[in-house]
Amino acid sequence: MANEFINFEKISRHTWQHLHQKSQPPLNEAELNSIKSLNDQISIQDVTDIYLPLVSLIKIYKKAQENLSFSKSIFLQKDLNNRPFIIGVSGSVAVGKSTTSRLLQLLLARTFKNSSVEMVTTDGFLYPNAVLSAKNMLNHKGFPESYDMELLLNFLDSMKSGQTAEIPVYSHEIYDIVPGQSQTLSAPDFLIVEGINVFQNPVNNRLYMSDYFDFSIYIDADSKHIENWYLERFSTLLDLAKNDEENYYHRFLKMGKKGALDFARDIWKNINLINLEKYIEPTRNRAELILHKADDHKIDEIYLKK
């Protein structure tokens, strides 16, 4: 693993947890359970050991960003524009990006009490299923070509300029963009951008999404562990869809539990694993921080860019 992270400082969980002065996490068990994904395993102890030091590190980066912006405004003889501190969160399907992002949103909002903290997922920038079907790309949903990257980059550019932007909304219940719905963001103090593709840009090779980030995180784990988590989540989603015919996962119940899980294994092997190995994992070193998870979902190693 050392050769893979040649430009990173490796930090053990034990060392990392002592990089922050011990304090009570600003949330309780019920709040933590309300924001974690279906099969994600995270405890208050994880918040204390991993995420409170992470918030302390983000404070350092935010201060540096503010100082740089102030100095550049003096150099350019321009007024200082208010713009969000943008954090990118990437990693495989089912690795725990959403839980990390929602937890970070809550912790930042309670740490910076007078600041607004918004979160968006890049799922909202997927082409609608009808468009993907017309382009014969539905089986490649989540691959780089399935995203409207021009819309996504324009959104990030608007945010970086301190402007208001309106973006589409994606629903995992219908597995599609929600018609007629949008999310409006107006110059938040913090913006968390979460998605499998946040370090990618297949449209314009001169510009990466990560160019807009002030800090970025990659959630890492062995692909076999992620496969197990994906299948666990798929099984839970099947159970939740039993009494809801409108739920996207209800259709898979006709296959029976075993047949549906065999189908999910095929999806993992032929779509998600290929996407991970070809497009997601190769962008890992563009992150500022890599959080590595063991098979029990616990973060055991942290890699910080030198």
PDB file of C-alpha atoms in Angstrom:
ATOM      1  CA  MET A   1       0.000   0.000   0.000  1.00  0.00           C
ATOM      2  CA  ALA A   2       2.941   2.323   0.658  1.00  0.00           C
ATOM      3  CA  ASN A   3       3.846   2.540  -3.044  1.00  0.00           C
ATOM      4  CA  GLU A   4       0.269   3.435  -3.933  1.00  0.00           C
ATOM      5  CA  PHE A   5       0.318   6.438  -1.592  1.00  0.00           C
ATOM      6  CA  ILE A   6       3.819   7.745  -2.261  1.00  0.00           C
ATOM      7  CA  ASN A   7       2.790  11.400  -1.899  1.00  0.00           C
ATOM      8  CA  PHE A   8       0.847  10.832   1.332  1.00  0.00           C
ATOM      9  CA  GLU A   9       1.645  10.767   5.027  1.00  0.00           C
ATOM     10  CA  LYS A  10       0.300   7.529   6.518  1.00  0.00           C
ATOM     11  CA  ILE A  11      -1.349   7.996   9.925  1.00  0.00           C
ATOM     12  CA  SER A  12      -2.695   5.175  12.075  1.00  0.00           C
ATOM     13  CA  ARG A  13      -6.093   5.463  13.726  1.00  0.00           C
ATOM     14  CA  HIS A  14      -4.367   5.494  17.123  1.00  0.00           C
ATOM     15  CA  THR A  15      -2.146   8.438  16.151  1.00  0.00           C
ATOM     16  CA  TRP A  16      -4.934  10.303  14.353  1.00  0.00           C
ATOM     17  CA  GLN A  17      -7.336  10.243  17.311  1.00  0.00           C
ATOM     18  CA  HIS A  18      -4.762  12.049  19.464  1.00  0.00           C
ATOM     19  CA  LEU A  19      -4.413  14.927  16.975  1.00  0.00           C
ATOM     20  CA  HIS A  20      -7.533  16.527  18.433  1.00  0.00           C
ATOM     21  CA  GLN A  21      -8.063  17.626  22.010  1.00  0.00           C
ATOM     22  CA  LYS A  22     -10.639  15.276  23.502  1.00  0.00           C
ATOM     23  CA  SER A  23     -14.117  16.767  23.670  1.00  0.00           C
ATOM     24  CA  GLN A  24     -17.724  15.645  23.652  1.00  0.00           C
ATOM     25  CA  PRO A  25     -19.086  15.110  20.101  1.00  0.00           C
ATOM     26  CA  PRO A  26     -21.756  17.696  19.267  1.00  0.00           C
ATOM     27  CA  LEU A  27     -24.379  15.033  18.486  1.00  0.00           C
ATOM     28  CA  ASN A  28     -26.032  12.084  20.192  1.00  0.00           C
ATOM     29  CA  GLU A  29     -26.553   8.439  19.221  1.00  0.00           C
ATOM     30  CA  ALA A  30     -30.052   9.033  17.835  1.00  0.00           C
ATOM     31  CA  GLU A  31     -28.840  11.872  15.591  1.00  0.00           C
ATOM     32  CA  LEU A  32     -25.962   9.720  14.361  1.00  0.00           C
ATOM     33  CA  ASN A  33     -28.315   6.849  13.529  1.00  0.00           C
ATOM     34  CA  SER A  34     -30.596   9.229  11.615  1.00  0.00           C
ATOM     35  CA  ILE A  35     -27.859  10.270   9.190  1.00  0.00           C
ATOM     36  CA  LYS A  36     -26.022   7.016   8.563  1.00  0.00           C
ATOM     37  CA  SER A  37     -26.753   4.918   5.494  1.00  0.00           C
ATOM     38  CA  LEU A  38     -28.658   1.642   5.664  1.00  0.00           C
ATOM     39  CA  ASN A  39     -25.858  -0.795   6.466  1.00  0.00           C
ATOM     40  CA  ASP A  40     -23.106   1.597   7.470  1.00  0.00           C
ATOM     41  CA  GLN A  41     -21.473   0.914  10.818  1.00  0.00           C
ATOM     42  CA  ILE A  42     -20.410   4.048  12.662  1.00  0.00           C
ATOM     43  CA  SER A  43     -20.398   4.875  16.369  1.00  0.00           C
ATOM     44  CA  ILE A  44     -20.019   7.913  18.598  1.00  0.00           C
ATOM     45  CA  GLN A  45     -16.496   6.622  19.285  1.00  0.00           C
ATOM     46  CA  ASP A  46     -15.747   6.835  15.545  1.00  0.00           C
ATOM     47  CA  VAL A  47     -16.972  10.432  15.559  1.00  0.00           C
ATOM     48  CA  THR A  48     -14.604  11.211  18.428  1.00  0.00           C
ATOM     49  CA  ASP A  49     -11.613   9.291  17.043  1.00  0.00           C
ATOM     50  CA  ILE A  50     -11.887  10.145  13.332  1.00  0.00           C
ATOM     51  CA  TYR A  51     -14.268  12.982  12.538  1.00  0.00           C
ATOM     52  CA  LEU A  52     -13.477  15.509  15.251  1.00  0.00           C
ATOM     53  CA  PRO A  53      -9.770  15.513  14.239  1.00  0.00           C
ATOM     54  CA  LEU A  54     -10.950  15.806  10.626  1.00  0.00           C
ATOM     55  CA  VAL A  55     -12.995  18.929  11.451  1.00  0.00           C
ATOM     56  CA  SER A  56      -9.903  20.385  13.166  1.00  0.00           C
ATOM     57  CA  LEU A  57      -7.898  19.751   9.986  1.00  0.00           C
ATOM     58  CA  ILE A  58     -10.602  21.382   7.844  1.00  0.00           C
ATOM     59  CA  LYS A  59     -10.397  24.439  10.110  1.00  0.00           C
ATOM     60  CA  ILE A  60      -6.706  24.727   9.201  1.00  0.00           C
ATOM     61  CA  TYR A  61      -7.437  24.498   5.473  1.00  0.00           C
ATOM     62  CA  LYS A  62     -10.301  26.998   5.740  1.00  0.00           C
ATOM     63  CA  LYS A  63      -8.098  29.506   7.535  1.00  0.00           C
ATOM     64  CA  ALA A  64      -5.408  29.078   4.873  1.00  0.00           C
ATOM     65  CA  GLN A  65      -8.006  29.517   2.111  1.00  0.00           C
ATOM     66  CA  GLU A  66      -9.323  32.715   3.726  1.00  0.00           C
ATOM     67  CA  ASN A  67      -5.794  34.133   4.086  1.00  0.00           C
ATOM     68  CA  LEU A  68      -4.980  33.306   0.461  1.00  0.00           C
ATOM     69  CA  SER A  69      -8.225  34.845  -0.825  1.00  0.00           C
ATOM     70  CA  PHE A  70      -7.592  37.985   1.205  1.00  0.00           C
ATOM     71  CA  SER A  71      -4.011  38.299  -0.060  1.00  0.00           C
ATOM     72  CA  LYS A  72      -5.083  37.711  -3.679  1.00  0.00           C
ATOM     73  CA  SER A  73      -7.778  40.384  -3.410  1.00  0.00           C
ATOM     74  CA  ILE A  74      -5.144  42.880  -2.237  1.00  0.00           C
ATOM     75  CA  PHE A  75      -2.781  41.852  -5.022  1.00  0.00           C
ATOM     76  CA  LEU A  76      -5.518  42.150  -7.671  1.00  0.00           C
ATOM     77  CA  GLN A  77      -6.894  45.329  -6.050  1.00  0.00           C
ATOM     78  CA  LYS A  78     -10.373  43.810  -6.034  1.00  0.00           C
ATOM     79  CA  ASP A  79     -13.075  43.468  -3.400  1.00  0.00           C
ATOM     80  CA  LEU A  80     -13.071  40.152  -1.559  1.00  0.00           C
ATOM     81  CA  ASN A  81     -15.952  37.971  -2.789  1.00  0.00           C
ATOM     82  CA  ASN A  82     -17.830  35.678  -0.438  1.00  0.00           C
ATOM     83  CA  ARG A  83     -17.627  32.122  -1.690  1.00  0.00           C
ATOM     84  CA  PRO A  84     -18.103  28.704  -0.095  1.00  0.00           C
ATOM     85  CA  PHE A  85     -15.352  26.457   1.207  1.00  0.00           C
ATOM     86  CA  ILE A  86     -15.958  23.479  -1.092  1.00  0.00           C
ATOM     87  CA  ILE A  87     -15.278  19.912   0.080  1.00  0.00           C
ATOM     88  CA  GLY A  88     -15.336  16.957  -2.331  1.00  0.00           C
ATOM     89  CA  VAL A  89     -16.096  13.443  -1.053  1.00  0.00           C
ATOM     90  CA  SER A  90     -15.495  10.471  -3.359  1.00  0.00           C
ATOM     91  CA  GLY A  91     -15.202   6.683  -3.311  1.00  0.00           C
ATOM     92  CA  SER A  92     -16.955   3.580  -4.578  1.00  0.00           C
ATOM     93  CA  VAL A  93     -20.639   2.781  -4.539  1.00  0.00           C
ATOM     94  CA  ALA A  94     -21.577   1.429  -1.049  1.00  0.00           C
ATOM     95  CA  VAL A  95     -18.346   2.554   0.643  1.00  0.00           C
ATOM     96  CA  GLY A  96     -20.041   5.077   2.949  1.00  0.00           C
ATOM     97  CA  LYS A  97     -19.661   8.427   1.148  1.00  0.00           C
ATOM     98  CA  SER A  98     -23.158   9.603   2.043  1.00  0.00           C
ATOM     99  CA  THR A  99     -22.758   8.885   5.752  1.00  0.00           C
ATOM    100  CA  THR A 100     -19.402  10.675   5.835  1.00  0.00           C
ATOM    101  CA  SER A 101     -20.845  13.675   3.973  1.00  0.00           C
ATOM    102  CA  ARG A 102     -23.972  14.004   6.125  1.00  0.00           C
ATOM    103  CA  LEU A 103     -21.941  13.610   9.316  1.00  0.00           C
ATOM    104  CA  LEU A 104     -19.457  16.203   8.121  1.00  0.00           C
ATOM    105  CA  GLN A 105     -22.310  18.565   7.280  1.00  0.00           C
ATOM    106  CA  LEU A 106     -23.742  18.243  10.788  1.00  0.00           C
ATOM    107  CA  LEU A 107     -20.375  18.599  12.540  1.00  0.00           C
ATOM    108  CA  LEU A 108     -19.373  21.651  10.496  1.00  0.00           C
ATOM    109  CA  ALA A 109     -22.748  23.322  11.109  1.00  0.00           C
ATOM    110  CA  ARG A 110     -22.337  22.834  14.867  1.00  0.00           C
ATOM    111  CA  THR A 111     -18.664  23.802  14.884  1.00  0.00           C
ATOM    112  CA  PHE A 112     -19.147  26.938  12.758  1.00  0.00           C
ATOM    113  CA  LYS A 113     -22.430  27.955  14.387  1.00  0.00           C
ATOM    114  CA  ASN A 114     -23.008  31.073  12.281  1.00  0.00           C
ATOM    115  CA  SER A 115     -22.211  29.352   8.985  1.00  0.00           C
ATOM    116  CA  SER A 116     -24.510  27.682   6.465  1.00  0.00           C
ATOM    117  CA  VAL A 117     -23.437  24.209   5.352  1.00  0.00           C
ATOM    118  CA  GLU A 118     -25.013  22.712   2.221  1.00  0.00           C
ATOM    119  CA  MET A 119     -24.548  19.285   0.661  1.00  0.00           C
ATOM    120  CA  VAL A 120     -25.218  18.078  -2.864  1.00  0.00           C
ATOM    121  CA  THR A 121     -24.687  14.705  -4.510  1.00  0.00           C
ATOM    122  CA  THR A 122     -23.519  14.349  -8.073  1.00  0.00           C
ATOM    123  CA  ASP A 123     -26.410  11.874  -8.602  1.00  0.00           C
ATOM    124  CA  GLY A 124     -28.465  14.971  -9.388  1.00  0.00           C
ATOM    125  CA  PHE A 125     -26.305  15.521 -12.463  1.00  0.00           C
ATOM    126  CA  LEU A 126     -26.931  12.074 -13.943  1.00  0.00           C
ATOM    127  CA  TYR A 127     -28.850  12.198 -17.194  1.00  0.00           C
ATOM    128  CA  PRO A 128     -32.489  11.092 -16.662  1.00  0.00           C
ATOM    129  CA  ASN A 129     -33.143   7.395 -17.316  1.00  0.00           C
ATOM    130  CA  ALA A 130     -35.071   8.238 -20.476  1.00  0.00           C
ATOM    131  CA  VAL A 131     -32.020  10.029 -21.889  1.00  0.00           C
ATOM    132  CA  LEU A 132     -29.705   7.189 -20.843  1.00  0.00           C
ATOM    133  CA  SER A 133     -32.037   4.651 -22.461  1.00  0.00           C
ATOM    134  CA  ALA A 134     -32.169   6.663 -25.690  1.00  0.00           C
ATOM    135  CA  LYS A 135     -28.364   6.732 -25.729  1.00  0.00           C
ATOM    136  CA  ASN A 136     -28.213   3.004 -24.865  1.00  0.00           C
ATOM    137  CA  MET A 137     -26.281   3.867 -21.679  1.00  0.00           C
ATOM    138  CA  LEU A 138     -28.630   2.707 -18.921  1.00  0.00           C
ATOM    139  CA  ASN A 139     -26.310  -0.198 -18.078  1.00  0.00           C
ATOM    140  CA  HIS A 140     -23.479   2.311 -17.721  1.00  0.00           C
ATOM    141  CA  LYS A 141     -25.310   4.509 -15.252  1.00  0.00           C
ATOM    142  CA  GLY A 142     -22.662   5.908 -12.898  1.00  0.00           C
ATOM    143  CA  PHE A 143     -19.924   5.713 -15.535  1.00  0.00           C
ATOM    144  CA  PRO A 144     -18.388   9.064 -16.528  1.00  0.00           C
ATOM    145  CA  GLU A 145     -20.428   9.402 -19.719  1.00  0.00           C
ATOM    146  CA  SER A 146     -23.730   9.118 -17.804  1.00  0.00           C
ATOM    147  CA  TYR A 147     -23.268  12.519 -16.114  1.00  0.00           C
ATOM    148  CA  ASP A 148     -24.077  15.941 -17.511  1.00  0.00           C
ATOM    149  CA  MET A 149     -20.580  17.208 -16.700  1.00  0.00           C
ATOM    150  CA  GLU A 150     -21.133  20.580 -18.360  1.00  0.00           C
ATOM    151  CA  LEU A 151     -24.059  21.254 -16.014  1.00  0.00           C
ATOM    152  CA  LEU A 152     -22.035  20.029 -13.024  1.00  0.00           C
ATOM    153  CA  LEU A 153     -19.011  22.183 -13.837  1.00  0.00           C
ATOM    154  CA  ASN A 154     -21.228  25.218 -14.452  1.00  0.00           C
ATOM    155  CA  PHE A 155     -22.791  24.637 -11.033  1.00  0.00           C
ATOM    156  CA  LEU A 156     -19.377  24.496  -9.337  1.00  0.00           C
ATOM    157  CA  ASP A 157     -18.281  27.605 -11.201  1.00  0.00           C
ATOM    158  CA  SER A 158     -21.384  29.451 -10.000  1.00  0.00           C
ATOM    159  CA  MET A 159     -20.712  28.357  -6.423  1.00  0.00           C
ATOM    160  CA  LYS A 160     -17.057  29.405  -6.633  1.00  0.00           C
ATOM    161  CA  SER A 161     -18.199  32.812  -7.860  1.00  0.00           C
ATOM    162  CA  GLY A 162     -20.604  33.238  -4.936  1.00  0.00           C
ATOM    163  CA  GLN A 163     -23.692  33.034  -7.140  1.00  0.00           C
ATOM    164  CA  THR A 164     -27.057  31.302  -6.680  1.00  0.00           C
ATOM    165  CA  ALA A 165     -27.592  28.048  -8.568  1.00  0.00           C
ATOM    166  CA  GLU A 166     -30.475  25.647  -9.141  1.00  0.00           C
ATOM    167  CA  ILE A 167     -29.735  21.945  -9.661  1.00  0.00           C
ATOM    168  CA  PRO A 168     -31.760  18.765 -10.364  1.00  0.00           C
ATOM    169  CA  VAL A 169     -32.840  16.358  -7.599  1.00  0.00           C
ATOM    170  CA  TYR A 170     -32.208  12.606  -7.746  1.00  0.00           C
ATOM    171  CA  SER A 171     -34.286   9.973  -5.933  1.00  0.00           C
ATOM    172  CA  HIS A 172     -32.962   6.514  -5.026  1.00  0.00           C
ATOM    173  CA  GLU A 173     -36.558   5.383  -4.506  1.00  0.00           C
ATOM    174  CA  ILE A 174     -37.383   5.845  -8.203  1.00  0.00           C
ATOM    175  CA  TYR A 175     -33.741   5.481  -9.309  1.00  0.00           C
ATOM    176  CA  ASP A 176     -34.060   8.590 -11.484  1.00  0.00           C
ATOM    177  CA  ILE A 177     -34.034  12.382 -11.646  1.00  0.00           C
ATOM    178  CA  VAL A 178     -37.254  13.703 -10.077  1.00  0.00           C
ATOM    179  CA  PRO A 179     -39.241  15.592 -12.747  1.00  0.00           C
ATOM    180  CA  GLY A 180     -40.019  19.195 -11.853  1.00  0.00           C
ATOM    181  CA  GLN A 181     -37.966  19.242  -8.649  1.00  0.00           C
ATOM    182  CA  SER A 182     -34.808  21.246  -8.023  1.00  0.00           C
ATOM    183  CA  GLN A 183     -32.497  22.295  -5.212  1.00  0.00           C
ATOM    184  CA  THR A 184     -31.523  25.955  -4.939  1.00  0.00           C
ATOM    185  CA  LEU A 185     -28.254  26.975  -3.325  1.00  0.00           C
ATOM    186  CA  SER A 186     -27.290  30.546  -2.572  1.00  0.00           C
ATOM    187  CA  ALA A 187     -23.678  31.166  -1.531  1.00  0.00           C
ATOM    188  CA  PRO A 188     -23.357  28.828   1.480  1.00  0.00           C
ATOM    189  CA  ASP A 189     -20.316  29.107   3.728  1.00  0.00           C
ATOM    190  CA  PHE A 190     -19.523  25.426   3.222  1.00  0.00           C
ATOM    191  CA  LEU A 191     -20.505  23.190   0.320  1.00  0.00           C
ATOM    192  CA  ILE A 192     -19.992  19.414   0.426  1.00  0.00           C
ATOM    193  CA  VAL A 193     -20.067  17.735  -2.999  1.00  0.00           C
ATOM    194  CA  GLU A 194     -20.438  13.958  -2.719  1.00  0.00           C
ATOM    195  CA  GLY A 195     -20.273  11.387  -5.511  1.00  0.00           C
ATOM    196  CA  ILE A 196     -18.322   8.616  -7.179  1.00  0.00           C
ATOM    197  CA  ASN A 197     -17.170  10.979  -9.913  1.00  0.00           C
ATOM    198  CA  VAL A 198     -16.019  14.074  -8.007  1.00  0.00           C
ATOM    199  CA  PHE A 199     -12.393  13.716  -9.145  1.00  0.00           C
ATOM    200  CA  GLN A 200     -13.308  12.891 -12.755  1.00  0.00           C
ATOM    201  CA  ASN A 201     -14.019  14.974 -15.811  1.00  0.00           C
ATOM    202  CA  PRO A 202     -14.402  13.157 -19.117  1.00  0.00           C
ATOM    203  CA  VAL A 203     -15.685  16.197 -21.014  1.00  0.00           C
ATOM    204  CA  ASN A 204     -12.917  18.746 -20.729  1.00  0.00           C
ATOM    205  CA  ASN A 205      -9.486  17.287 -20.001  1.00  0.00           C
ATOM    206  CA  ARG A 206      -8.147  20.721 -19.114  1.00  0.00           C
ATOM    207  CA  LEU A 207     -10.454  21.085 -16.126  1.00  0.00           C
ATOM    208  CA  TYR A 208     -11.245  18.728 -13.250  1.00  0.00           C
ATOM    209  CA  MET A 209     -14.006  19.042 -10.690  1.00  0.00           C
ATOM    210  CA  SER A 210     -11.287  18.853  -8.053  1.00  0.00           C
ATOM    211  CA  ASP A 211      -9.963  22.203  -9.318  1.00  0.00           C
ATOM    212  CA  TYR A 212     -12.926  23.753  -7.487  1.00  0.00           C
ATOM    213  CA  PHE A 213     -12.317  22.006  -4.170  1.00  0.00           C
ATOM    214  CA  ASP A 214     -10.662  23.585  -1.149  1.00  0.00           C
ATOM    215  CA  PHE A 215     -10.451  20.183   0.536  1.00  0.00           C
ATOM    216  CA  SER A 216     -11.200  16.667  -0.673  1.00  0.00           C
ATOM    217  CA  ILE A 217     -11.698  13.204   0.810  1.00  0.00           C
ATOM    218  CA  TYR A 218     -11.594   9.729  -0.728  1.00  0.00           C
ATOM    219  CA  ILE A 219     -13.223   6.836   1.172  1.00  0.00           C
ATOM    220  CA  ASP A 220     -11.142   3.728   0.452  1.00  0.00           C
ATOM    221  CA  ALA A 221     -11.561  -0.005   1.120  1.00  0.00           C
ATOM    222  CA  ASP A 222     -10.702  -3.362  -0.400  1.00  0.00           C
ATOM    223  CA  SER A 223     -13.088  -4.104  -3.275  1.00  0.00           C
ATOM    224  CA  LYS A 224     -14.135  -7.451  -1.733  1.00  0.00           C
ATOM    225  CA  HIS A 225     -15.279  -5.653   1.412  1.00  0.00           C
ATOM    226  CA  ILE A 226     -17.191  -3.084  -0.656  1.00  0.00           C
ATOM    227  CA  GLU A 227     -18.878  -5.893  -2.597  1.00  0.00           C
ATOM    228  CA  ASN A 228     -20.095  -7.416   0.679  1.00  0.00           C
ATOM    229  CA  TRP A 229     -21.414  -4.029   1.827  1.00  0.00           C
ATOM    230  CA  TYR A 230     -23.128  -3.521  -1.545  1.00  0.00           C
ATOM    231  CA  LEU A 231     -24.903  -6.891  -1.278  1.00  0.00           C
ATOM    232  CA  GLU A 232     -25.910  -6.204   2.337  1.00  0.00           C
ATOM    233  CA  ARG A 233     -27.378  -2.869   1.289  1.00  0.00           C
ATOM    234  CA  PHE A 234     -29.167  -4.416  -1.696  1.00  0.00           C
ATOM    235  CA  SER A 235     -30.723  -7.022   0.607  1.00  0.00           C
ATOM    236  CA  THR A 236     -31.920  -4.308   2.996  1.00  0.00           C
ATOM    237  CA  LEU A 237     -33.387  -2.299   0.116  1.00  0.00           C
ATOM    238  CA  LEU A 238     -35.303  -5.390  -1.040  1.00  0.00           C
ATOM    239  CA  ASP A 239     -36.825  -5.748   2.425  1.00  0.00           C
ATOM    240  CA  LEU A 240     -37.813  -2.077   2.484  1.00  0.00           C
ATOM    241  CA  ALA A 241     -39.445  -2.342  -0.966  1.00  0.00           C
ATOM    242  CA  LYS A 242     -41.743  -5.284  -0.105  1.00  0.00           C
ATOM    243  CA  ASN A 243     -44.812  -3.160   0.544  1.00  0.00           C
ATOM    244  CA  ASP A 244     -44.092  -0.337  -1.899  1.00  0.00           C
ATOM    245  CA  GLU A 245     -44.764  -1.111  -5.550  1.00  0.00           C
ATOM    246  CA  GLU A 246     -43.507   2.344  -6.541  1.00  0.00           C
ATOM    247  CA  ASN A 247     -40.080   1.607  -5.068  1.00  0.00           C
ATOM    248  CA  TYR A 248     -37.469   0.857  -7.726  1.00  0.00           C
ATOM    249  CA  TYR A 249     -36.300  -2.261  -5.872  1.00  0.00           C
ATOM    250  CA  HIS A 250     -39.789  -3.802  -5.680  1.00  0.00           C
ATOM    251  CA  ARG A 251     -39.379  -5.271  -9.198  1.00  0.00           C
ATOM    252  CA  PHE A 252     -36.493  -7.470  -8.067  1.00  0.00           C
ATOM    253  CA  LEU A 253     -38.684  -9.299  -5.542  1.00  0.00           C
ATOM    254  CA  LYS A 254     -40.166 -11.323  -8.415  1.00  0.00           C
ATOM    255  CA  MET A 255     -36.795 -13.068  -8.706  1.00  0.00           C
ATOM    256  CA  GLY A 256     -36.950 -14.342  -5.137  1.00  0.00           C
ATOM    257  CA  LYS A 257     -34.338 -13.333  -2.534  1.00  0.00           C
ATOM    258  CA  LYS A 258     -31.600 -15.639  -3.887  1.00  0.00           C
ATOM    259  CA  GLY A 259     -32.269 -14.691  -7.508  1.00  0.00           C
ATOM    260  CA  ALA A 260     -32.249 -10.988  -6.640  1.00  0.00           C
ATOM    261  CA  LEU A 261     -28.933 -11.269  -4.777  1.00  0.00           C
ATOM    262  CA  ASP A 262     -27.415 -13.240  -7.674  1.00  0.00           C
ATOM    263  CA  PHE A 263     -28.565 -10.412  -9.937  1.00  0.00           C
ATOM    264  CA  ALA A 264     -26.940  -7.883  -7.572  1.00  0.00           C
ATOM    265  CA  ARG A 265     -23.665  -9.850  -7.691  1.00  0.00           C
ATOM    266  CA  ASP A 266     -23.735  -9.633 -11.476  1.00  0.00           C
ATOM    267  CA  ILE A 267     -24.385  -5.889 -11.314  1.00  0.00           C
ATOM    268  CA  TRP A 268     -21.437  -5.504  -8.948  1.00  0.00           C
ATOM    269  CA  LYS A 269     -19.082  -7.592 -11.083  1.00  0.00           C
ATOM    270  CA  ASN A 270     -20.075  -6.272 -14.508  1.00  0.00           C
ATOM    271  CA  ILE A 271     -20.820  -2.624 -13.691  1.00  0.00           C
ATOM    272  CA  ASN A 272     -19.808  -1.321 -10.266  1.00  0.00           C
ATOM    273  CA  LEU A 273     -16.484  -3.146  -9.961  1.00  0.00           C
ATOM    274  CA  ILE A 274     -15.470  -2.151 -13.487  1.00  0.00           C
ATOM    275  CA  ASN A 275     -16.433   1.457 -12.767  1.00  0.00           C
ATOM    276  CA  LEU A 276     -14.439   1.354  -9.524  1.00  0.00           C
ATOM    277  CA  GLU A 277     -11.296  -0.154 -11.037  1.00  0.00           C
ATOM    278  CA  LYS A 278     -11.331   1.827 -14.287  1.00  0.00           C
ATOM    279  CA  TYR A 279     -12.659   5.251 -13.319  1.00  0.00           C
ATOM    280  CA  ILE A 280     -13.051   5.798  -9.555  1.00  0.00           C
ATOM    281  CA  GLU A 281     -10.042   4.254  -7.805  1.00  0.00           C
ATOM    282  CA  PRO A 282      -7.502   5.732 -10.301  1.00  0.00           C
ATOM    283  CA  THR A 283      -8.608   9.225  -9.178  1.00  0.00           C
ATOM    284  CA  ARG A 284      -7.964   8.453  -5.479  1.00  0.00           C
ATOM    285  CA  ASN A 285      -4.642  10.290  -5.292  1.00  0.00           C
ATOM    286  CA  ARG A 286      -6.283  13.548  -6.335  1.00  0.00           C
ATOM    287  CA  ALA A 287      -7.799  13.682  -2.842  1.00  0.00           C
ATOM    288  CA  GLU A 288      -6.221  15.647  -0.040  1.00  0.00           C
ATOM    289  CA  LEU A 289      -7.165  12.977   2.511  1.00  0.00           C
ATOM    290  CA  ILE A 290      -7.825   9.239   2.139  1.00  0.00           C
ATOM    291  CA  LEU A 291      -9.835   7.451   4.822  1.00  0.00           C
ATOM    292  CA  HIS A 292      -9.221   3.685   4.586  1.00  0.00           C
ATOM    293  CA  LYS A 293     -11.836   1.287   5.968  1.00  0.00           C
ATOM    294  CA  ALA A 294     -11.320  -2.267   7.229  1.00  0.00           C
ATOM    295  CA  ASP A 295     -13.853  -5.064   6.663  1.00  0.00           C
ATOM    296  CA  ASP A 296     -15.900  -3.967   9.713  1.00  0.00           C
ATOM    297  CA  HIS A 297     -16.417  -0.452   8.238  1.00  0.00           C
ATOM    298  CA  LYS A 298     -13.996   1.004  10.805  1.00  0.00           C
ATOM    299  CA  ILE A 299     -11.435   3.520   9.532  1.00  0.00           C
ATOM    300  CA  ASP A 300      -8.064   1.993  10.362  1.00  0.00           C
ATOM    301  CA  GLU A 301      -5.659   4.156   8.356  1.00  0.00           C
ATOM    302  CA  ILE A 302      -5.587   7.767   7.224  1.00  0.00           C
ATOM    303  CA  TYR A 303      -3.463   9.175   4.411  1.00  0.00           C
ATOM    304  CA  LEU A 304      -2.867  12.939   4.265  1.00  0.00           C
ATOM    305  CA  LYS A 305      -1.254  14.480   1.205  1.00  0.00           C
ATOM    306  CA  LYS A 306       2.253  15.749   1.953  1.00  0.00           C
TER     307      LYS A 306
END
